[in-house]
XYZ file of C-alpha atoms in Angstrom:
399
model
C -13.453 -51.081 28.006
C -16.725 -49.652 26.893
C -19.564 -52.273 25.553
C -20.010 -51.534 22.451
C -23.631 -52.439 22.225
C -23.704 -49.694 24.942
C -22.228 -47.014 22.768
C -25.083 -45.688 21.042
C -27.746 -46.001 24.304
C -28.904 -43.078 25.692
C -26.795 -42.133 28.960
C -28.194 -42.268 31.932
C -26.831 -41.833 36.154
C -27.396 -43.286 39.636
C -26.384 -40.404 42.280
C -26.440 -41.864 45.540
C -26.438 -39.513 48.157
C -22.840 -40.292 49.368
C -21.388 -38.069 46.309
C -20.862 -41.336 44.657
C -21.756 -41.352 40.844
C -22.209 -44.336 38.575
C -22.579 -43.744 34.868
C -24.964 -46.177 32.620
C -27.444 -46.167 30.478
C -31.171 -45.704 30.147
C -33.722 -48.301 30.207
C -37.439 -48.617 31.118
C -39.368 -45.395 30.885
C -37.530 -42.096 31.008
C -37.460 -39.545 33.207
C -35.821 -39.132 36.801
C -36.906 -41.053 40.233
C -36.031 -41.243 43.514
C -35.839 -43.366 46.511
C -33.973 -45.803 48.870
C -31.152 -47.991 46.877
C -31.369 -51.116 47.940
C -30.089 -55.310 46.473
C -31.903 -58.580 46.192
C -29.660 -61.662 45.806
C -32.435 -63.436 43.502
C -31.790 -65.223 40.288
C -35.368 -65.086 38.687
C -38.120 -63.034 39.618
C -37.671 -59.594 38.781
C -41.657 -59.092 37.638
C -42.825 -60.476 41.108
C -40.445 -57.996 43.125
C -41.190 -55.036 40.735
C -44.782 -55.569 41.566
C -44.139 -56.378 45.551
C -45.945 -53.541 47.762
C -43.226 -54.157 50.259
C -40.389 -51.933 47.829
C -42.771 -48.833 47.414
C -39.947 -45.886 47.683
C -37.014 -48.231 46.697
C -34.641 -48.709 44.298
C -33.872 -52.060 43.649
C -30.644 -53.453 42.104
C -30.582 -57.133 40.850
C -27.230 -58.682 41.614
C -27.550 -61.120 38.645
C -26.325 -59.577 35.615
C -28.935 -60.578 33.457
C -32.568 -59.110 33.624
C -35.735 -59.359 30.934
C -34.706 -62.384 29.337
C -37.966 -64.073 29.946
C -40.136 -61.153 29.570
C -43.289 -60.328 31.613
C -46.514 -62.590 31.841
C -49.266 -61.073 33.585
C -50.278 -64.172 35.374
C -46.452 -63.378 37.449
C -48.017 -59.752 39.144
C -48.287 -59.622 42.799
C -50.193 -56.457 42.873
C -52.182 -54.624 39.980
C -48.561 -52.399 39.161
C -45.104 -52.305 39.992
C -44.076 -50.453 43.448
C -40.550 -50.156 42.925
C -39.152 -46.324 42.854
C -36.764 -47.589 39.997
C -34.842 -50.400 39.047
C -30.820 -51.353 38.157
C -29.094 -53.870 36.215
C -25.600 -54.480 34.749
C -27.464 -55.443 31.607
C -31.121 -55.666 30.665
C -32.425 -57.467 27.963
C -34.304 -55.922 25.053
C -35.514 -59.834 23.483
C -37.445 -62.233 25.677
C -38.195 -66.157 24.921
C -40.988 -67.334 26.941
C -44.601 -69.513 25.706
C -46.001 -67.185 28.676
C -45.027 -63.841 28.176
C -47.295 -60.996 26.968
C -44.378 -58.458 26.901
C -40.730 -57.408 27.053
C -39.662 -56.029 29.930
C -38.943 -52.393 29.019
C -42.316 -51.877 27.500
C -43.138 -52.874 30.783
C -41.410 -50.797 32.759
C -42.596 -47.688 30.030
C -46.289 -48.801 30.451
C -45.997 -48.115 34.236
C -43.326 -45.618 34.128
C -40.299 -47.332 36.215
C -37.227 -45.608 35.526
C -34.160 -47.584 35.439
C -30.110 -47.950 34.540
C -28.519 -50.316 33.166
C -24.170 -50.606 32.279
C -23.121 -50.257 35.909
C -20.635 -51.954 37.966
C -23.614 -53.707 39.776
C -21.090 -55.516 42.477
C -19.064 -52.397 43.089
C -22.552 -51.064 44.196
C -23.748 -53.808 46.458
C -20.348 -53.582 47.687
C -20.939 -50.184 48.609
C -24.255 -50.968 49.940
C -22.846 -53.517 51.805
C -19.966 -52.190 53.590
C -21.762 -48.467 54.239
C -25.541 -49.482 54.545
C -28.778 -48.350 52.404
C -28.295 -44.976 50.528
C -30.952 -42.817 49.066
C -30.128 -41.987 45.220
C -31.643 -40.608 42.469
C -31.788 -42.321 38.695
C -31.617 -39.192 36.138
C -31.993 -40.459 32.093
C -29.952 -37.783 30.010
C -32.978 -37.880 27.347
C -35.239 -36.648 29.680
C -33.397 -33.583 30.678
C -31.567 -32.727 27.433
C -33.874 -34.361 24.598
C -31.740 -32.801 22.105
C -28.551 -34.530 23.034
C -29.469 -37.611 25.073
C -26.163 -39.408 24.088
C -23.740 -37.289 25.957
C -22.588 -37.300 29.000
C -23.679 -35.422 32.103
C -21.416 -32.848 33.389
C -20.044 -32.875 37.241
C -21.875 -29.737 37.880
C -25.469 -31.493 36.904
C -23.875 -34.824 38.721
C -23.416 -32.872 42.032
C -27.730 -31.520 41.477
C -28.685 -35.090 41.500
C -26.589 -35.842 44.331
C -28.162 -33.003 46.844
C -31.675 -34.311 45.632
C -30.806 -37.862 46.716
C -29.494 -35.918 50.071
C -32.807 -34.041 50.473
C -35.022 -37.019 49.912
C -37.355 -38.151 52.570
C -35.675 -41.085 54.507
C -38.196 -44.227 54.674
C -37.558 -44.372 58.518
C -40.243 -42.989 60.661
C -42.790 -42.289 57.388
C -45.757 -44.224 57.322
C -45.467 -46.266 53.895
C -48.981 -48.483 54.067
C -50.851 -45.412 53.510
C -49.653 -45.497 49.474
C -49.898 -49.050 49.101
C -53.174 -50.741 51.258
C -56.813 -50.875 49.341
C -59.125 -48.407 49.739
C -62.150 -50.694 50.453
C -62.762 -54.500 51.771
C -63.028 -57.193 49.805
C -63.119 -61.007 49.460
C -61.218 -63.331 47.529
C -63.148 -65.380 45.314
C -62.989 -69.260 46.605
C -64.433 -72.148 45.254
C -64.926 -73.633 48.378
C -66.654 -72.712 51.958
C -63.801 -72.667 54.325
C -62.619 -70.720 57.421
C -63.341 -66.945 57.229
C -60.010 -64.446 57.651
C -59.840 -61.436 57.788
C -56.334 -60.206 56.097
C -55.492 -56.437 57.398
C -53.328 -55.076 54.410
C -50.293 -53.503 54.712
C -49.250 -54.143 50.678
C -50.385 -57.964 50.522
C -49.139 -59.992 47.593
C -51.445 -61.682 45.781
C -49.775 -65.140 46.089
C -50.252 -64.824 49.926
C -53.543 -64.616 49.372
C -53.522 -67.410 46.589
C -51.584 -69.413 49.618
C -54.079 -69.209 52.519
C -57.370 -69.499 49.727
C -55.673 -73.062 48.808
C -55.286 -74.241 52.557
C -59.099 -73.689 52.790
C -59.684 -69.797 53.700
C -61.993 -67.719 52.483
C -59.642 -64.394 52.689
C -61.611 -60.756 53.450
C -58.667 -58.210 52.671
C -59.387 -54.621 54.724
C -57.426 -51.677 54.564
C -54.569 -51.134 57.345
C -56.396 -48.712 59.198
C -59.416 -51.306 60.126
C -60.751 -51.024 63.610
C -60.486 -54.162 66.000
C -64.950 -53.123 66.374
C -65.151 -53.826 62.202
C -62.749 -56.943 61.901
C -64.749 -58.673 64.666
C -68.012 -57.538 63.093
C -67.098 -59.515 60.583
C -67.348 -62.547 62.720
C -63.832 -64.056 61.230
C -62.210 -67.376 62.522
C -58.481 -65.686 62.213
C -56.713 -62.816 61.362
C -53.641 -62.273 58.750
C -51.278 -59.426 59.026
C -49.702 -58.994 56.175
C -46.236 -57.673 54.335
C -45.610 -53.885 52.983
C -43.076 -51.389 53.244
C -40.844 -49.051 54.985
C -40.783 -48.701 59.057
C -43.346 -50.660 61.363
C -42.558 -48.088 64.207
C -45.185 -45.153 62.983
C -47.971 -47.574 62.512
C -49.431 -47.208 65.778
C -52.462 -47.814 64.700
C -51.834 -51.415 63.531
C -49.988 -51.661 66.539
C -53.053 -51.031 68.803
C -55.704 -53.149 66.573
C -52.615 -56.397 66.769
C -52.334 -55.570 70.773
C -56.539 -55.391 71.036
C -57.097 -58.903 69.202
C -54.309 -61.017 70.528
C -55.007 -63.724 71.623
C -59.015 -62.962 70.463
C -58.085 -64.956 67.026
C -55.698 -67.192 65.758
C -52.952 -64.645 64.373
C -50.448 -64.939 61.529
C -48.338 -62.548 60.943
C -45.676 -62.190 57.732
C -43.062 -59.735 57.030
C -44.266 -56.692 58.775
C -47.054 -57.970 59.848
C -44.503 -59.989 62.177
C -43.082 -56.532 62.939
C -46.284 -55.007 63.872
C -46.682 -57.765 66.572
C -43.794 -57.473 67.985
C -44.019 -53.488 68.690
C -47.676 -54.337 69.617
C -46.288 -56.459 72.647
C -44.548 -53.570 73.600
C -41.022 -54.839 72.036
C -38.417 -52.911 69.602
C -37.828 -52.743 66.255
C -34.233 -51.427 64.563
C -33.406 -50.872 60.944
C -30.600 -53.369 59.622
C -27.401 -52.314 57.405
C -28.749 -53.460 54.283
C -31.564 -55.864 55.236
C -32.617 -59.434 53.839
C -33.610 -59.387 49.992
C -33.094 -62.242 47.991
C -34.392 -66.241 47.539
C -31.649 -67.627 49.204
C -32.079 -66.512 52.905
C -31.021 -69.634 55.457
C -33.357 -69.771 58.176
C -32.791 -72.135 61.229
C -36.256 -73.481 62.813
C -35.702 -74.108 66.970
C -38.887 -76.010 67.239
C -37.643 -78.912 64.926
C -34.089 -78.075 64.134
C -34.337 -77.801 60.278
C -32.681 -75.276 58.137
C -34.957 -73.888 55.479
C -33.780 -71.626 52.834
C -36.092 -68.445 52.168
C -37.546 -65.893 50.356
C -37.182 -61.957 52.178
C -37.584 -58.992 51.821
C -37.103 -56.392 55.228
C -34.966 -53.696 56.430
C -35.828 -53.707 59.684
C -36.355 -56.654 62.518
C -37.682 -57.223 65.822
C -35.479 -57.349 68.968
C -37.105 -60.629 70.506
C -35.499 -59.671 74.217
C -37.090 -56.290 74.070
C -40.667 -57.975 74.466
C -41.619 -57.129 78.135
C -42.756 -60.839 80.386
C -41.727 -63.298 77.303
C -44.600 -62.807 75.945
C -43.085 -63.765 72.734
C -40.843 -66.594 71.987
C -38.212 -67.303 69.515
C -38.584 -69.877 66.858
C -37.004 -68.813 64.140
C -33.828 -67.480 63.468
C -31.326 -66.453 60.481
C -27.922 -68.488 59.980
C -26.311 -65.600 58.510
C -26.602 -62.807 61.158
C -28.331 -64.213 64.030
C -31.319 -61.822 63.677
C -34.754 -62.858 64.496
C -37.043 -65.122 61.599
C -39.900 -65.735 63.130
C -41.682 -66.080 67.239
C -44.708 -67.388 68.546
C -46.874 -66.132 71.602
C -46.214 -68.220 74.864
C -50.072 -68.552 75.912
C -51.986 -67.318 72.606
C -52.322 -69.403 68.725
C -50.282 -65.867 67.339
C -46.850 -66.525 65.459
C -45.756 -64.819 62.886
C -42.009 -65.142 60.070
C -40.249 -62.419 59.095
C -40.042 -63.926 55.965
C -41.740 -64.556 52.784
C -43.596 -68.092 53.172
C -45.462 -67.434 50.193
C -42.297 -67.786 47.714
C -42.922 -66.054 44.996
C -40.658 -65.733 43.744
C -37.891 -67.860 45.897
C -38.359 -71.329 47.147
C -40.967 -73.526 48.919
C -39.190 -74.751 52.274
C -41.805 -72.835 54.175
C -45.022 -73.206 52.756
C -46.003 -75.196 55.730
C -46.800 -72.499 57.652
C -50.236 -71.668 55.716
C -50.771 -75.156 56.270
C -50.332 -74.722 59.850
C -52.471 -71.505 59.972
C -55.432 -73.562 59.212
C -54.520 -75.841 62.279
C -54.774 -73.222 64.635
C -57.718 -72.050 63.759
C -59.551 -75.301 63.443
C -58.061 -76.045 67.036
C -59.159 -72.630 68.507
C -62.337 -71.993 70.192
C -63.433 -69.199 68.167
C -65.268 -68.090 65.394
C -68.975 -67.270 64.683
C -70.834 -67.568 67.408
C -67.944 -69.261 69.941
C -67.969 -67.760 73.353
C -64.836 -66.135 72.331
C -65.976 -64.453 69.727
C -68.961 -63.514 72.037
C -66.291 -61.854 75.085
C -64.467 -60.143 72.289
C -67.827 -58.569 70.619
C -68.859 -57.309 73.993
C -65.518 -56.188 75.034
C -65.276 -54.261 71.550
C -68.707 -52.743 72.125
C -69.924 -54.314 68.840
């Protein structure tokens, strides 16, 4: 049976490019959008993944059925605007009660101009998703196309358009995502306190990763993802931070030379894809997974002290560990649900890196102890300004 407070909202469509059709409602700004459907499992949070660089040209659908209810505080962004392609919910909230807020959601989503649907059967989708993989759709809002009657339906003929766009859609594999999302120019966090200098190579960092490694005592120098090994060593760092974003680590090779030139020159932590972008740079594999890891409630297993953590993610793609040539790369980390890879460290070098989200923001904070131990290789390492290391790689780098 039709909700009734659906009745009078303007209709809206999800055309995946399957042929399947879902039939909604519009919410958020209108207009069309396209991109990569994907689900994330999490319970709170939607303003911190709307916002994550990591889902520029996706579609994400929240598998709890209730979304907006606490608004939108600004303090609650992880990058200056959402990323997200467009967004899905079996029902959204128009009212918010929260001390913190600024905003409701939708005027949100209208201020940046995320398009979204709302009145699906949100589990028959991530069933879909599920059983068949990642689809590309397209979210069409009746009122943009026909202003004049933006409660009726669409027909199957204008169904079947939206479905061949979805088809025609660039897939995410092989296109080099960082590009849209990493800053233009360097800068440095503010800290209030001298600490160890890192240079953080940006692929779509969050801002609580940042927050994260400024409160373990680093004084964070984010550069765009196309820095050269010559400029991150000219600025005569103690470590180096690869960090999250989007899409496929494979065309990257440039991050994939600068993370083979300095390993094992600096302390190296790599999250999300920046854990990716190691393990191609040791000359291993990456492949793209059914439907990926999204969602606060990830088990992880860690081999180094048997523990079970549960986790924040976000990736649709992982690293083969036994397609690294000479071990170069261990395992230490690995997921209790599929078995894929979580996180490795280098046999001889201070480099490991998680494929997860250590950060937690939103999701919990099992694994927070890896900024913590960060810090601890560094201090241990005999690098930094003026170290003999640092010395070998300046020359070697012709700086």
């Amino acid at each position: 049976m039709e909700d009734r407070n659906m009745i009078r909202k303007e209709r809206a469509i999800l055309a995946l490019e399957d042929g399947t059709v879902y039939r909604g409602y519009a919410f958020g700004h209108r207009g069309e959008t396209v991109g990569e459907v994907v689900f994330n499992t999490s319970m709170t949070g939607y303003q911190e993944i709307m916002t994550d660089p990591s889902y520029n040209g996706q579609i994400v659908t929240i598998t709890y059925p209730h979304v907006g209810n606490y608004g939108v505080a600004i303090y609650d962004m992880e990058s200056n605007k959402p990323y997200v392609r467009g967004f899905i919910s079996r029902e959204f909230s128009g009212e918010y009660s929260n001390y913190r807020a600024q905003q409701s959601l939708e005027s949100f989503m209208q201020q940046y101009g995320v398009v979204s649907i709302q009145g699906i059967d949100t589990r028959a989708l991530v069933r879909r998703l599920r059983t068949g993989g990642v689809v590309k759709g397209v979210i069409a809002h009746r009122s943009y196309t026909h202003p004049e009657d933006p409660y009726g339906e669409f027909t199957p003929a204008e169904e079947q358009v939206y479905v061949q766009r979805a088809l025609g859609h660039q897939d995410i594999d092989g296109h080099d995502m960082t590009r849209e999302v990493t800053t233009a120019l360097p800068y440095a966090f503010p800290t209030l306190r001298q600490g160890k200098r890192v240079v953080l190579m940006d692929f779509g960092i969050k801002h609580t990763i940042i927050e994260r490694l400024a409160e373990v005592g680093i004084e964070p120098i984010v550069v765009p993802a196309h820095t050269t090994p010559a400029q991150i060593m000219a600025l005569q760092p103690h470590g180096l931070f690869l960090s999250n974003g989007p899409g496929d680590p494979a065309p990257l090779e440039y991050a994939h030379k600068t993370a083979w030139e300095l390993m094992g020159l600096l302390p190296t932590f790599g999250i999300c894809l920046g854990h990716q972008i190691l393990g191609l740079a040791a000359g291993g594999r990456t492949f793209k997974m059914k439907f990926g890891h999204r969602g606060g409630n990830q088990p992880v297993k860690n081999l180094l002290t048997g523990n079970v953590e549960i986790t924040s993610q976000n990736h649709g793609y992982a690293v083969d560990i036994d397609s690294i040539p000479n071990g170069a790369f261990v395992a230490t980390h690995v997921n209790l649900n599929d078995g894929t890879l979580e996180g490795m460290a280098h046999s001889r070098y201070p480099v490991f890196s998680v494929q997860y989200h250590p950060e937690a923001s939103p999701g919990p904070h099992d694994s927070r102890y890896l900024f913590d131990r960060f810090i601890e290789e560094i201090d241990a390492f005999d690098g930094g300004n003026g170290s003999p290391v640092a010395k070998a790689a300046a020359g070697r780098l012709g700086i």
